Amino acid sequence: MCGGRGTRLDTDAEKPLFRVGGVPMVDRVLGALDRSRIDTAYAVTSPAAPETRAHLDGPCIETPGEGYVADLDAALADQRVSTPVLTVAADLPLLDGAILDRVLDAHDSGSLSVLVPAARKRELGVSDDTTFERDGREVAPTGVNVVGDAGDDAWLTDDFRVAVNVNTLADARVAEGLL
C-alpha cells in the first residue's frame, strides 16, 4: 500500500519515496517482500502518489486515493488479487523477509491483523496515534495484515521490524537508528 499523501511526515517527498538510510521506504518494503516467500507483489498506488507510481517498475494496482480502507477494497477487487492476501504499508522501512514469513506462519485462516503493544511503540520512541484495546491490552496496528474471506484473528508481537511505522520525521530518525 503506497498511495497515501503522508501529510504528517512534513516533507515535499511523497511518503513512499521518503528516504530512510538513503533508500526510499517503498524500495525497502519491496525488498523485504522479495526476500520473503511471497510469490507476487503488487504496489497499490493512487493519484496522490504519481511520483511513486513512476518510480516503481513492478506491477501496480491504481486505486482512487480515497483513503486506506477504500483503496484496499479497490485493490482487493482487482482480478489479479485473490484472498488470502498479505498487505503491507510502505512506511515500514525495517521490514525484512524473515518477519514477513513469520506473519505468514502465524496466519491460519481468515484474516489476521498484526498488532504491537502500544507500550512497545512508546519504548521505541515512535508515534502511536492509533491505538485500541484488544483482549485487555492497548495495542497498535502495524500496517501488516493478511486479508482473508472471513474471520478476524490477531497476532501480537513486539518485534521492532513491524512496530516502527514512519509517520513523522522523529519516527524516521528512530528507524535510521535501528537500521
Short mmCIF file of C-alpha atoms in Angstrom, two decimals:
data_model
loop_
_atom_site.label_atom_id
_atom_site.label_comp_id
_atom_site.label_asym_id
_atom_site.label_seq_id
_atom_site.Cartn_x
_atom_site.Cartn_y
_atom_site.Cartn_z
CA MET A 1 0.00 0.00 0.00
CA CYS A 2 1.86 3.06 -1.24
CA GLY A 3 -0.67 5.62 -2.36
CA GLY A 4 -1.04 7.84 0.69
CA ARG A 5 -0.17 11.51 0.92
CA GLY A 6 1.90 11.28 4.10
CA THR A 7 0.93 14.73 5.38
CA ARG A 8 2.22 14.06 8.92
CA LEU A 9 5.73 13.45 7.57
CA ASP A 10 6.10 17.18 6.78
CA THR A 11 8.27 16.76 3.68
CA ASP A 12 7.98 17.57 -0.02
CA ALA A 13 8.66 13.94 -0.98
CA GLU A 14 5.78 11.53 -1.37
CA LYS A 15 5.73 9.32 1.71
CA PRO A 16 6.65 6.04 -0.08
CA LEU A 17 9.66 7.80 -1.64
CA PHE A 18 10.86 9.30 1.65
CA ARG A 19 14.38 8.03 2.22
CA VAL A 20 15.33 6.18 5.38
CA GLY A 21 19.02 5.33 5.47
CA GLY A 22 19.31 6.72 1.93
CA VAL A 23 16.75 4.30 0.44
CA PRO A 24 13.11 5.08 -0.41
CA MET A 25 10.81 3.34 2.06
CA VAL A 26 8.83 1.67 -0.74
CA ASP A 27 12.06 0.10 -2.07
CA ARG A 28 12.85 -1.25 1.40
CA VAL A 29 9.37 -2.80 1.68
CA LEU A 30 9.53 -4.29 -1.82
CA GLY A 31 12.96 -5.72 -0.98
CA ALA A 32 11.52 -7.36 2.14
CA LEU A 33 8.68 -8.86 0.10
CA ASP A 34 11.20 -10.10 -2.46
CA ARG A 35 13.20 -11.83 0.32
CA SER A 36 10.06 -13.47 1.76
CA ARG A 37 8.20 -16.44 0.36
CA ILE A 38 5.62 -14.17 -1.28
CA ASP A 39 5.29 -15.05 -4.97
CA THR A 40 3.95 -11.81 -6.42
CA ALA A 41 3.81 -8.28 -5.06
CA TYR A 42 1.57 -5.53 -6.38
CA ALA A 43 2.20 -1.92 -5.44
CA VAL A 44 -1.13 -0.26 -4.67
CA THR A 45 -0.85 3.35 -5.80
CA SER A 46 -3.22 6.31 -6.14
CA PRO A 47 -3.39 9.72 -7.81
CA ALA A 48 -1.95 11.13 -4.56
CA ALA A 49 1.42 9.48 -5.31
CA PRO A 50 2.24 9.93 -9.03
CA GLU A 51 6.00 10.06 -8.46
CA THR A 52 5.82 6.78 -6.55
CA ARG A 53 3.96 5.19 -9.46
CA ALA A 54 6.59 6.47 -11.90
CA HIS A 55 9.38 5.19 -9.61
CA LEU A 56 8.06 1.63 -9.48
CA ASP A 57 8.94 -0.88 -12.17
CA GLY A 58 6.83 -3.81 -10.98
CA PRO A 59 3.11 -4.48 -11.30
CA CYS A 60 0.84 -1.82 -9.83
CA ILE A 61 -2.83 -1.54 -8.99
CA GLU A 62 -4.14 2.02 -9.28
CA THR A 63 -6.83 2.99 -6.76
CA PRO A 64 -8.91 6.17 -6.42
CA GLY A 65 -6.96 7.57 -3.46
CA GLU A 66 -9.97 7.84 -1.17
CA GLY A 67 -8.21 6.58 1.97
CA TYR A 68 -6.59 3.37 3.15
CA VAL A 69 -9.73 1.26 3.56
CA ALA A 70 -11.31 2.39 0.27
CA ASP A 71 -8.04 1.86 -1.59
CA LEU A 72 -7.58 -1.57 -0.01
CA ASP A 73 -11.12 -2.50 -1.09
CA ALA A 74 -10.35 -1.30 -4.62
CA ALA A 75 -7.12 -3.33 -4.70
CA LEU A 76 -8.91 -6.45 -3.47
CA ALA A 77 -11.46 -6.02 -6.26
CA ASP A 78 -8.69 -6.29 -8.86
CA GLN A 79 -8.96 -9.65 -10.63
CA ARG A 80 -5.23 -10.30 -10.23
CA VAL A 81 -5.63 -10.46 -6.44
CA SER A 82 -7.23 -13.32 -4.53
CA THR A 83 -7.57 -13.87 -0.80
CA PRO A 84 -5.89 -14.54 1.46
CA VAL A 85 -3.51 -11.73 0.60
CA LEU A 86 -0.72 -10.16 2.63
CA THR A 87 -1.00 -6.38 2.79
CA VAL A 88 1.94 -4.22 3.79
CA ALA A 89 2.14 -0.45 4.23
CA ALA A 90 5.00 1.35 2.50
CA ASP A 91 6.00 3.16 5.71
CA LEU A 92 7.69 0.14 7.34
CA PRO A 93 11.36 0.54 6.39
CA LEU A 94 12.64 -2.04 8.89
CA LEU A 95 10.75 -4.98 7.39
CA ASP A 96 12.66 -7.98 6.15
CA GLY A 97 11.69 -11.28 4.60
CA ALA A 98 12.02 -13.18 7.87
CA ILE A 99 9.38 -11.16 9.73
CA LEU A 100 7.01 -11.37 6.77
CA ASP A 101 7.44 -15.14 6.71
CA ARG A 102 6.65 -15.21 10.46
CA VAL A 103 3.41 -13.35 9.73
CA LEU A 104 2.54 -15.92 7.07
CA ASP A 105 3.32 -18.71 9.55
CA ALA A 106 1.02 -17.09 12.14
CA HIS A 107 -1.85 -16.97 9.65
CA ASP A 108 -4.15 -19.97 9.90
CA SER A 109 -7.30 -18.94 8.05
CA GLY A 110 -9.47 -15.90 7.55
CA SER A 111 -7.95 -12.50 8.25
CA LEU A 112 -5.03 -11.72 10.51
CA SER A 113 -4.12 -8.33 11.95
CA VAL A 114 -0.54 -7.90 13.09
CA LEU A 115 -0.50 -5.80 16.25
CA VAL A 116 2.14 -4.47 18.64
CA PRO A 117 1.67 -3.38 22.23
CA ALA A 118 1.31 0.41 22.31
CA ALA A 119 3.86 0.39 25.13
CA ARG A 120 6.43 -1.11 22.74
CA LYS A 121 5.95 1.77 20.29
CA ARG A 122 6.42 4.24 23.14
CA GLU A 123 9.51 2.36 24.34
CA LEU A 124 10.98 2.65 20.85
CA GLY A 125 10.09 6.34 20.73
CA VAL A 126 7.79 6.24 17.70
CA SER A 127 4.35 7.70 17.20
CA ASP A 128 1.39 5.68 18.42
CA ASP A 129 -1.55 7.83 17.41
CA THR A 130 -3.78 4.86 16.52
CA THR A 131 -4.30 2.51 19.44
CA PHE A 132 -7.18 0.43 20.74
CA GLU A 133 -7.92 -2.22 23.34
CA ARG A 134 -7.77 -5.89 22.40
CA ASP A 135 -8.02 -8.64 24.98
CA GLY A 136 -7.38 -6.14 27.77
CA ARG A 137 -4.20 -4.65 26.24
CA GLU A 138 -3.62 -1.36 24.50
CA VAL A 139 -2.32 -2.28 21.03
CA ALA A 140 -1.48 -0.55 17.76
CA PRO A 141 -1.89 -1.79 14.19
CA THR A 142 1.37 -2.31 12.33
CA GLY A 143 0.39 -1.90 8.69
CA VAL A 144 0.91 -5.63 8.05
CA ASN A 145 -2.17 -7.81 7.68
CA VAL A 146 -3.45 -10.89 5.97
CA VAL A 147 -6.85 -10.24 4.44
CA GLY A 148 -8.96 -13.37 4.10
CA ASP A 149 -12.55 -14.16 3.26
CA ALA A 150 -13.79 -14.44 6.83
CA GLY A 151 -12.74 -14.32 10.45
CA ASP A 152 -10.74 -11.81 12.41
CA ASP A 153 -7.66 -13.07 14.21
CA ALA A 154 -4.71 -11.14 15.59
CA TRP A 155 -1.04 -11.80 16.08
CA LEU A 156 0.57 -9.73 18.81
CA THR A 157 4.31 -9.18 18.59
CA ASP A 158 6.76 -6.67 19.99
CA ASP A 159 9.15 -7.08 17.06
CA PHE A 160 10.63 -3.69 16.18
CA ARG A 161 10.60 -4.54 12.45
CA VAL A 162 6.81 -4.12 12.37
CA ALA A 163 6.50 -1.67 15.27
CA VAL A 164 8.21 1.25 13.50
CA ASN A 165 5.91 2.98 11.00
CA VAL A 166 7.44 6.21 9.71
CA ASN A 167 4.73 8.84 10.05
CA THR A 168 6.88 11.73 11.30
CA LEU A 169 10.46 12.94 10.94
CA ALA A 170 11.07 11.76 14.51
CA ASP A 171 9.90 8.26 13.51
CA ALA A 172 12.36 8.36 10.59
CA ARG A 173 15.22 9.18 12.95
CA VAL A 174 14.30 6.20 15.14
CA ALA A 175 14.13 3.92 12.08
CA GLU A 176 17.55 5.09 10.88
CA GLY A 177 18.99 4.39 14.31
CA LEU A 178 17.65 0.84 14.20
CA LEU A 179 18.90 0.02 10.68
#
